[in-house]
Amino acid sequence: MADVKIHIKGISQDITLRRNTRIKRLSIKISSHSGVVVCIPYLISDKKALQFIHSQKEWINEHLKSDKYKSQEIPSKILLVNDKKIIFQETEHNVFDISEINTVTVVTFPKALNFKEKEQLKKKGLEKILRKEAKIFLTQRVEQLASIHGFTYSKLSFRNQKTRWGSCSYHNNISLNIQLMRLPIHLLDYVIIHELCHTVHKDHSAKFWQLVYNKIGNSLYKSKEEIKTVRIEL
């Protein structure tokens, strides 16, 4: 089931409700990457889940006060994996604009806005740029790596997600996170190879990891751990 966002009075952040058959117990996870996520077993009712959240309001708010859970400002400059650069700059005029000159894209927004409003416009501009660049660069990269390593896949699509870098469906449709454009090339390739290997093995069995290893060798171990530490604000 798809995640659902809700607002609970008295809690400073929206809460993501995540329900599926693999979740065994009612629990709360908090991270700077995903925010507040309530994991709900499939058979637990909405009423019981909400009662649980309300009972944990004080605990949630205490954890949200920690700096490690606070959202960070989008940097003024972002370098993409295809060597293109995004620059965010303020203007005295009441205008939001995205302009591209060669390899540099400039996102302009009003200086008079408050912090939250500026960040919202920056995120809007960033997503639009990443989606455009991903459709070109990631499409080419997937085609290239699939050809080199002998994989075939059905369709390729792009999403803007907080929790998943990519996925591969039962019918070998691959979905990639547009935020991959902000990763170094070795991590980008690791994610792509990972999803391409899922066209052969749908699980994370020993056979799956052996196939990944056969394609990228010892770099598997470093990349697998390194990507866990990557934090990208959406």
Short mmCIF file of C-alpha atoms in Angstrom, two decimals:
data_model
loop_
_atom_site.label_atom_id
_atom_site.label_comp_id
_atom_site.label_asym_id
_atom_site.label_seq_id
_atom_site.Cartn_x
_atom_site.Cartn_y
_atom_site.Cartn_z
CA MET A 1 0.00 0.00 0.00
CA ALA A 2 1.14 3.55 -0.69
CA ASP A 3 2.41 5.72 2.16
CA VAL A 4 -0.06 8.29 3.51
CA LYS A 5 0.86 11.62 5.10
CA ILE A 6 -1.24 13.03 7.95
CA HIS A 7 -1.02 15.94 10.37
CA ILE A 8 -1.51 15.40 14.09
CA LYS A 9 -2.22 18.46 16.22
CA GLY A 10 0.62 19.01 18.66
CA ILE A 11 3.31 17.36 16.49
CA SER A 12 5.56 19.76 14.58
CA GLN A 13 6.02 17.58 11.47
CA ASP A 14 3.64 15.69 9.23
CA ILE A 15 3.59 11.95 9.85
CA THR A 16 3.95 9.24 7.22
CA LEU A 17 1.78 6.17 7.73
CA ARG A 18 3.37 3.06 6.22
CA ARG A 19 1.31 -0.14 6.15
CA ASN A 20 2.17 -3.48 4.54
CA THR A 21 2.13 -7.20 5.22
CA ARG A 22 5.85 -7.34 6.02
CA ILE A 23 5.55 -5.07 9.06
CA LYS A 24 5.20 -7.22 12.18
CA ARG A 25 4.68 -4.64 14.94
CA LEU A 26 3.44 -1.09 15.42
CA SER A 27 6.45 1.22 15.68
CA ILE A 28 7.75 4.73 15.01
CA LYS A 29 10.92 5.62 13.14
CA ILE A 30 12.37 9.14 12.94
CA SER A 31 15.15 10.27 10.63
CA SER A 32 16.25 13.46 8.90
CA HIS A 33 15.82 11.64 5.59
CA SER A 34 12.29 10.30 6.02
CA GLY A 35 10.88 12.34 8.90
CA VAL A 36 8.39 10.65 11.23
CA VAL A 37 7.27 7.27 9.88
CA VAL A 38 4.72 5.10 11.66
CA CYS A 39 5.04 1.45 10.61
CA ILE A 40 1.67 -0.30 10.85
CA PRO A 41 1.02 -4.04 10.49
CA TYR A 42 -1.54 -4.74 7.80
CA LEU A 43 -4.25 -5.95 10.19
CA ILE A 44 -3.98 -3.07 12.68
CA SER A 45 -6.93 -0.64 12.38
CA ASP A 46 -6.50 3.08 11.65
CA LYS A 47 -8.13 3.85 15.00
CA LYS A 48 -5.58 1.81 16.93
CA ALA A 49 -2.71 3.31 14.92
CA LEU A 50 -3.89 6.87 15.69
CA GLN A 51 -4.28 6.03 19.38
CA PHE A 52 -0.70 4.77 19.37
CA ILE A 53 0.57 7.97 17.71
CA HIS A 54 -1.25 10.17 20.22
CA SER A 55 0.21 8.15 23.09
CA GLN A 56 3.71 8.78 21.71
CA LYS A 57 3.35 12.52 20.96
CA GLU A 58 5.71 13.60 23.75
CA TRP A 59 8.35 11.07 22.68
CA ILE A 60 8.07 12.16 19.03
CA ASN A 61 8.39 15.87 19.84
CA GLU A 62 11.40 15.28 22.09
CA HIS A 63 13.21 13.46 19.31
CA LEU A 64 12.29 16.09 16.72
CA LYS A 65 14.08 18.72 18.82
CA SER A 66 17.39 17.02 18.08
CA ASP A 67 19.50 18.76 15.41
CA LYS A 68 20.09 15.49 13.58
CA TYR A 69 16.37 15.30 12.73
CA LYS A 70 16.01 18.87 11.48
CA SER A 71 15.80 19.62 7.78
CA GLN A 72 18.82 21.36 6.32
CA GLU A 73 18.87 24.29 3.93
CA ILE A 74 19.35 23.42 0.28
CA PRO A 75 22.89 24.55 -0.64
CA SER A 76 23.34 27.58 -2.90
CA LYS A 77 25.21 25.46 -5.48
CA ILE A 78 24.67 21.84 -6.50
CA LEU A 79 26.93 19.92 -8.90
CA LEU A 80 25.24 17.09 -10.76
CA VAL A 81 26.77 13.80 -11.83
CA ASN A 82 26.71 14.93 -15.48
CA ASP A 83 28.92 17.92 -14.55
CA LYS A 84 26.08 20.40 -14.81
CA LYS A 85 25.65 22.96 -12.04
CA ILE A 86 22.56 24.39 -10.33
CA ILE A 87 22.82 27.81 -8.68
CA PHE A 88 20.17 29.31 -6.40
CA GLN A 89 20.14 33.09 -6.09
CA GLU A 90 17.88 35.74 -4.59
CA THR A 91 16.50 38.74 -6.44
CA GLU A 92 14.92 42.01 -5.32
CA HIS A 93 12.11 41.40 -7.79
CA ASN A 94 8.98 39.36 -7.08
CA VAL A 95 9.83 36.66 -9.60
CA PHE A 96 10.57 32.94 -9.63
CA ASP A 97 12.58 31.91 -12.67
CA ILE A 98 14.67 29.03 -14.00
CA SER A 99 17.19 29.88 -16.71
CA GLU A 100 19.86 27.75 -18.36
CA ILE A 101 23.14 28.92 -19.86
CA ASN A 102 25.35 26.14 -21.23
CA THR A 103 26.01 23.79 -18.28
CA VAL A 104 24.69 26.12 -15.56
CA THR A 105 21.04 26.40 -14.51
CA VAL A 106 20.10 29.36 -12.30
CA VAL A 107 17.05 29.28 -10.04
CA THR A 108 16.01 32.81 -9.03
CA PHE A 109 13.54 33.57 -6.24
CA PRO A 110 12.37 36.68 -4.30
CA LYS A 111 14.64 37.84 -1.49
CA ALA A 112 11.64 39.14 0.48
CA LEU A 113 10.26 35.64 1.16
CA ASN A 114 10.73 33.93 4.51
CA PHE A 115 13.01 30.91 4.91
CA LYS A 116 10.29 28.28 4.45
CA GLU A 117 8.92 29.95 1.32
CA LYS A 118 12.41 30.21 -0.19
CA GLU A 119 13.11 26.55 0.49
CA GLN A 120 9.82 25.54 -1.10
CA LEU A 121 10.68 27.43 -4.30
CA LYS A 122 14.21 26.02 -4.31
CA LYS A 123 12.82 22.49 -3.97
CA LYS A 124 10.33 23.17 -6.76
CA GLY A 125 13.08 24.39 -9.08
CA LEU A 126 15.45 21.60 -8.09
CA GLU A 127 12.90 18.87 -8.76
CA LYS A 128 12.07 20.29 -12.18
CA ILE A 129 15.75 20.44 -13.16
CA LEU A 130 16.61 17.00 -11.78
CA ARG A 131 13.67 15.40 -13.56
CA LYS A 132 14.73 16.95 -16.87
CA GLU A 133 18.39 15.94 -16.49
CA ALA A 134 17.54 12.45 -15.20
CA LYS A 135 15.38 11.63 -18.22
CA ILE A 136 18.37 12.30 -20.44
CA PHE A 137 21.42 11.20 -18.46
CA LEU A 138 19.99 8.28 -16.47
CA THR A 139 18.24 6.87 -19.53
CA GLN A 140 21.54 6.83 -21.40
CA ARG A 141 23.40 5.37 -18.41
CA VAL A 142 20.92 2.54 -17.89
CA GLU A 143 21.00 1.67 -21.60
CA GLN A 144 24.80 1.70 -21.55
CA LEU A 145 25.20 -0.48 -18.43
CA ALA A 146 22.47 -2.89 -19.54
CA SER A 147 24.24 -3.35 -22.86
CA ILE A 148 27.67 -3.83 -21.26
CA HIS A 149 26.47 -6.37 -18.70
CA GLY A 150 23.90 -8.21 -20.82
CA PHE A 151 20.67 -7.15 -19.11
CA THR A 152 17.27 -6.41 -20.61
CA TYR A 153 14.47 -4.43 -18.99
CA SER A 154 10.99 -3.30 -20.00
CA LYS A 155 10.34 0.32 -19.10
CA LEU A 156 12.27 3.05 -17.30
CA SER A 157 10.55 5.72 -15.20
CA PHE A 158 11.63 8.43 -12.77
CA ARG A 159 10.36 9.54 -9.36
CA ASN A 160 11.31 11.98 -6.64
CA GLN A 161 11.51 9.93 -3.45
CA LYS A 162 12.93 10.17 0.04
CA THR A 163 13.42 6.54 0.89
CA ARG A 164 14.24 4.56 -2.25
CA TRP A 165 16.94 5.05 -4.84
CA GLY A 166 15.34 2.65 -7.26
CA SER A 167 13.08 -0.34 -7.78
CA CYS A 168 12.41 -3.09 -10.29
CA SER A 169 8.94 -4.56 -10.76
CA TYR A 170 7.93 -8.15 -11.45
CA HIS A 171 7.65 -7.20 -15.13
CA ASN A 172 11.18 -5.70 -15.16
CA ASN A 173 10.03 -2.09 -15.17
CA ILE A 174 12.78 -0.06 -13.52
CA SER A 175 12.07 3.13 -11.57
CA LEU A 176 14.91 5.45 -10.55
CA ASN A 177 15.00 8.34 -8.10
CA ILE A 178 15.82 11.65 -9.82
CA GLN A 179 17.96 12.49 -6.77
CA LEU A 180 20.50 10.01 -8.17
CA MET A 181 21.69 12.93 -10.29
CA ARG A 182 23.26 14.33 -7.10
CA LEU A 183 25.33 11.23 -6.35
CA PRO A 184 28.89 10.48 -7.51
CA ILE A 185 29.08 8.25 -10.57
CA HIS A 186 30.22 5.11 -8.71
CA LEU A 187 27.15 5.18 -6.44
CA LEU A 188 24.86 5.96 -9.35
CA ASP A 189 26.22 2.96 -11.24
CA TYR A 190 25.85 0.77 -8.15
CA VAL A 191 22.14 1.60 -7.90
CA ILE A 192 21.58 0.98 -11.61
CA ILE A 193 23.42 -2.36 -11.55
CA HIS A 194 21.50 -3.28 -8.40
CA GLU A 195 18.16 -2.73 -10.15
CA LEU A 196 19.30 -4.42 -13.36
CA CYS A 197 20.24 -7.49 -11.31
CA HIS A 198 16.67 -7.54 -10.03
CA THR A 199 15.55 -8.32 -13.57
CA VAL A 200 17.15 -11.72 -12.93
CA HIS A 201 16.57 -12.21 -9.18
CA LYS A 202 13.57 -10.45 -7.59
CA ASP A 203 14.80 -10.87 -4.02
CA HIS A 204 18.01 -10.11 -2.11
CA SER A 205 19.11 -13.72 -1.95
CA ALA A 206 22.70 -14.94 -2.04
CA LYS A 207 22.28 -15.51 -5.78
CA PHE A 208 21.26 -11.87 -6.25
CA TRP A 209 24.28 -10.49 -4.39
CA GLN A 210 26.58 -12.90 -6.21
CA LEU A 211 25.28 -11.52 -9.51
CA VAL A 212 25.89 -7.94 -8.35
CA TYR A 213 29.42 -8.95 -7.29
CA ASN A 214 30.04 -10.58 -10.66
CA LYS A 215 29.22 -7.26 -12.34
CA ILE A 216 31.04 -4.74 -10.12
CA GLY A 217 33.47 -6.80 -8.03
CA ASN A 218 34.75 -5.66 -4.64
CA SER A 219 33.36 -2.15 -5.10
CA LEU A 220 30.01 -3.73 -4.15
CA TYR A 221 30.92 -3.76 -0.45
CA LYS A 222 32.09 -0.15 -0.29
CA SER A 223 29.20 1.21 -2.36
CA LYS A 224 26.61 -0.81 -0.43
CA GLU A 225 27.74 0.76 2.85
CA GLU A 226 28.48 4.23 1.47
CA ILE A 227 25.03 4.77 0.00
CA LYS A 228 23.47 4.10 3.41
CA THR A 229 25.18 7.26 4.70
CA VAL A 230 23.95 9.55 1.92
CA ARG A 231 21.51 12.18 3.11
CA ILE A 232 19.58 14.22 0.57
CA GLU A 233 16.99 16.79 1.55
CA LEU A 234 13.86 16.90 -0.61
#
